[in-house]
Every structure is written in C-alpha cells, then in structure tokens.
Amino acid sequence: MRRFPPGLRRTLVPLVLALAATLTGVQAAAAAEPVDYVALGDSYAAGVGATPDGTSGACARSTASYPARYAAATGPASFTSVACSGATTAGVLRDQISAVTKDTDLVTITVGGNDTGFAPVLARCTTSPDDAGCDQAVRAGERVARYVLPSALAVVLGAVHLRAPEARVVVLGYPRLFGDGPGCPLNAVRSARLDAGADVLNDRIAETAQRFGATFVDVRPAFGGHGLCSAAPWIVAPGGPGAYHPTAIGYARGYLPVLTAAVERT
C-alpha cells in the first residue's frame, strides 16, 4: 500500500474533505430544488370529497386534495392541477395532457376508476335487489380493468413521457372503500365484493405503471381501518356530496404521506 509523506497527507486530507462537503452540498441543493409540478386525473385527484373550492366548475377541484396539499407542503416552482371529476384515461388525453410541458419535473395522476364504471357499479350495488346483481356489475368492471385499462393507461403514460421525458411520474391508486367494521352502508357481501374489485383495479394500474417507468403508490395500507365500515372513516358516506371519495382527512393522512415518501425515493 502506497504511503504519502506526512506533509502531503496534511495537504490532501483537507482538500478531499472539502471536495466531499462541496459534492454533498451540491447534491442536497439539487434534491431541494423546486420543481414544476402538474397533477392529472379524475375526481380522486381533484378532491371531490374534500369540499371543492368552487373555482373549477364541474371539475370540482379542492385545495384539500392530495395534489394541492403536496404543493402547499413542498413549495414547487409551479403547480398546476387539471384533475377533473369524471375524467377517464381518454379525458386525460383530450383535456389535460397539454398541461404537461418539457419543463415539467413531476407529474402525479390517479385515473382508471371511471374507465371501469366507478359510478354505475356503485349504483348497481346500492340498488340491486340481490347480491348477484352487484357481483355482476363488479365483474364487468374487473374485465375492463384487466383487459382494456392497461392499454389505455399505457397511452396516457406514453404521452406524459413524450411531453416531459425527464419528469418523475407518480401514479396513485385507490383505497378500498369499505373494509371491516360494524358501520357498513352496504351488506357484508357487497362491501367485500366492491373492495375485491378495487384490488383488481389497483393491481392492474400498478403493473402498467411499473412497466412504463412510473412509480405506483398504493394507498390501500394507509387507509386501512378507515373505510366506510370503520368507526373513523376517511371516505365520504353515501348520500352526501362527494360520496365514496376521500375526505379532507383522507387526503391529509392517507394520500399525502405516501405520495411524499414516494417522491423522495424517486
């Protein structure tokens, strides 16, 4: 092993330490540099269940949604949310994708629920005279989730990449709406069937996101114990505005922490 003269060691060691400190500072500054952030998606990204602020019309965006909360917590260089209630993958491509530009550094998106019939399936499960009718509706949604949605979502992710090749793309999934507990608004069979359908939807979204280089964020664990059947639900109960969507607490304690952790890892 080569040994340096003491005098040279005394000169080199401070230089090496100074260089290391400089590199660390540069990396930290790069990590902390504000980003240009664009949020895409449907009502779960818009924040329908968290009291819309009234400025986006039928899109029903809320300042308590997870994109708005993330922007408020991190102070991006710019923040644009074009998420809109009722949006499908086709709607994102038609009405929202233009918000993503070459300067965009971070894109978040929640979409796919409306492609698989989120509202009609819930309506059928709520009104069907028997459990078989609910099961039939959920099965139809699962078929779309398995065989149609992956291709449609892939097109959306490809379009994002073409418009912002260097952007980090984070795809956030959906919570199970019901879970366990004594307060279910539907019977146990229908609640469990709808939760199982949500699992199929999330799993297909996760596979597609990962296949196309995006980060998938699974919010189901964060919402565990806070479904509609629980004593402390983070989902808006049926019958009111924003029913079957996360509440403001659901965005703050469910979506926001896992989104923050995911962005820090990417």
Coordinates of C-alpha atoms in Angstrom, one line a residue, residues 28-164:
A28 CA -28.6 18.5 -1.4
A29 CA -29.3 21.6 -3.3
A30 CA -30.3 19.6 -6.4
A31 CA -32.6 17.4 -4.3
A32 CA -34.2 20.5 -2.7
E33 CA -34.5 22.5 -6.0
P34 CA -38.2 23.5 -6.5
V35 CA -39.9 21.5 -9.3
D36 CA -42.6 22.3 -11.8
Y37 CA -45.5 20.1 -10.8
V38 CA -48.5 19.1 -12.8
A39 CA -51.4 17.0 -11.4
L40 CA -53.6 15.0 -13.7
G41 CA -56.5 12.6 -13.1
D42 CA -60.1 12.1 -12.0
S43 CA -62.2 13.0 -9.0
Y44 CA -59.9 11.3 -6.6
A45 CA -57.1 13.6 -7.7
A46 CA -59.4 16.6 -7.9
G47 CA -60.5 16.2 -4.3
V48 CA -64.3 16.0 -4.8
G49 CA -64.8 14.6 -1.3
A50 CA -62.9 17.4 0.4
T51 CA -65.2 20.4 -0.4
P52 CA -64.3 21.8 -3.8
D53 CA -63.2 25.4 -3.8
G54 CA -65.7 26.5 -6.4
T55 CA -63.2 27.8 -8.9
S56 CA -63.1 24.8 -11.3
G57 CA -66.7 24.3 -12.1
A58 CA -67.8 20.7 -12.7
C59 CA -64.2 19.5 -12.3
A60 CA -64.7 20.1 -8.5
R61 CA -61.1 20.6 -7.5
S62 CA -60.3 21.2 -3.9
T63 CA -57.4 22.9 -2.0
A64 CA -57.6 19.9 0.3
S65 CA -56.9 17.4 -2.4
Y66 CA -53.6 15.4 -2.4
P67 CA -52.0 17.5 -5.2
A68 CA -52.9 20.8 -3.6
R69 CA -51.7 19.5 -0.2
Y70 CA -48.4 18.3 -1.6
A71 CA -47.8 21.6 -3.4
A72 CA -48.5 23.5 -0.2
A73 CA -46.2 21.3 1.8
T74 CA -43.2 21.4 -0.7
G75 CA -43.4 24.8 -2.4
P76 CA -42.8 23.8 -6.0
A77 CA -41.6 26.3 -8.5
S78 CA -45.0 26.0 -10.2
F79 CA -48.1 23.9 -9.6
T80 CA -50.9 23.2 -12.0
S81 CA -53.8 20.8 -11.3
V82 CA -56.1 19.9 -14.2
A83 CA -57.6 16.9 -12.5
C84 CA -61.3 16.8 -13.1
S85 CA -64.3 14.9 -11.7
G86 CA -65.5 12.2 -14.1
A87 CA -62.2 12.1 -16.1
T88 CA -61.3 8.8 -17.8
T89 CA -58.0 8.0 -19.5
A90 CA -59.4 9.3 -22.7
G91 CA -60.4 12.5 -21.0
V92 CA -56.9 13.0 -19.6
L93 CA -55.5 12.7 -23.1
R94 CA -58.1 15.0 -24.6
D95 CA -58.4 17.7 -21.9
Q96 CA -55.4 17.5 -19.5
I97 CA -52.2 16.3 -21.1
S98 CA -51.4 19.7 -22.7
A99 CA -50.7 21.0 -19.1
V100 CA -47.5 18.8 -19.2
T101 CA -44.6 20.5 -20.9
K102 CA -40.9 20.0 -21.4
D103 CA -40.3 22.0 -18.2
T104 CA -42.5 19.7 -16.1
D105 CA -40.4 17.9 -13.4
L106 CA -43.1 16.0 -11.6
V107 CA -46.4 14.5 -12.7
T108 CA -49.0 12.8 -10.5
I109 CA -52.0 11.0 -11.7
T110 CA -55.0 9.0 -10.4
V111 CA -57.2 7.6 -13.2
G112 CA -58.9 4.4 -14.2
G113 CA -61.8 4.2 -11.9
N114 CA -64.2 5.8 -14.3
D115 CA -62.9 3.7 -17.2
T116 CA -64.1 0.6 -15.2
G117 CA -67.5 2.1 -14.3
F118 CA -67.0 3.5 -10.8
A119 CA -70.3 5.3 -10.5
P120 CA -72.5 2.8 -12.3
V121 CA -71.0 -0.1 -10.4
L122 CA -71.7 1.6 -7.1
A123 CA -75.2 2.5 -8.1
R124 CA -75.9 -1.1 -9.1
C125 CA -74.5 -2.5 -5.9
T126 CA -76.5 0.1 -3.9
T127 CA -79.9 -0.6 -5.6
S128 CA -79.8 -4.2 -6.8
P129 CA -82.4 -6.3 -5.1
D130 CA -79.9 -9.2 -4.7
D131 CA -76.2 -9.6 -4.2
A132 CA -75.9 -11.3 -7.6
G133 CA -76.7 -8.0 -9.4
C134 CA -73.8 -6.3 -7.5
D135 CA -71.5 -9.2 -8.3
Q136 CA -72.3 -9.0 -12.0
A137 CA -71.6 -5.3 -12.1
V138 CA -68.3 -5.7 -10.3
R139 CA -67.3 -8.5 -12.6
A140 CA -67.9 -6.3 -15.7
G141 CA -65.7 -3.6 -14.2
E142 CA -63.0 -6.1 -13.4
R143 CA -63.0 -7.3 -17.0
V144 CA -62.3 -3.7 -18.2
A145 CA -59.6 -3.3 -15.5
R146 CA -57.9 -6.5 -16.7
Y147 CA -58.2 -6.3 -20.5
V148 CA -58.8 -2.7 -21.5
L149 CA -57.5 -0.3 -18.9
P150 CA -53.8 -1.3 -19.1
S151 CA -53.5 -0.3 -22.7
A152 CA -55.4 2.9 -22.2
L153 CA -53.3 3.9 -19.2
A154 CA -50.1 3.0 -21.1
V155 CA -51.1 5.5 -23.8
V156 CA -51.5 8.2 -21.1
L157 CA -48.1 7.4 -19.6
G158 CA -46.5 7.4 -23.0
A159 CA -48.0 10.8 -23.8
V160 CA -46.6 12.2 -20.5
H161 CA -43.2 10.8 -21.3
L162 CA -43.2 12.3 -24.8
R163 CA -44.1 15.7 -23.5
A164 CA -41.8 15.7 -20.4

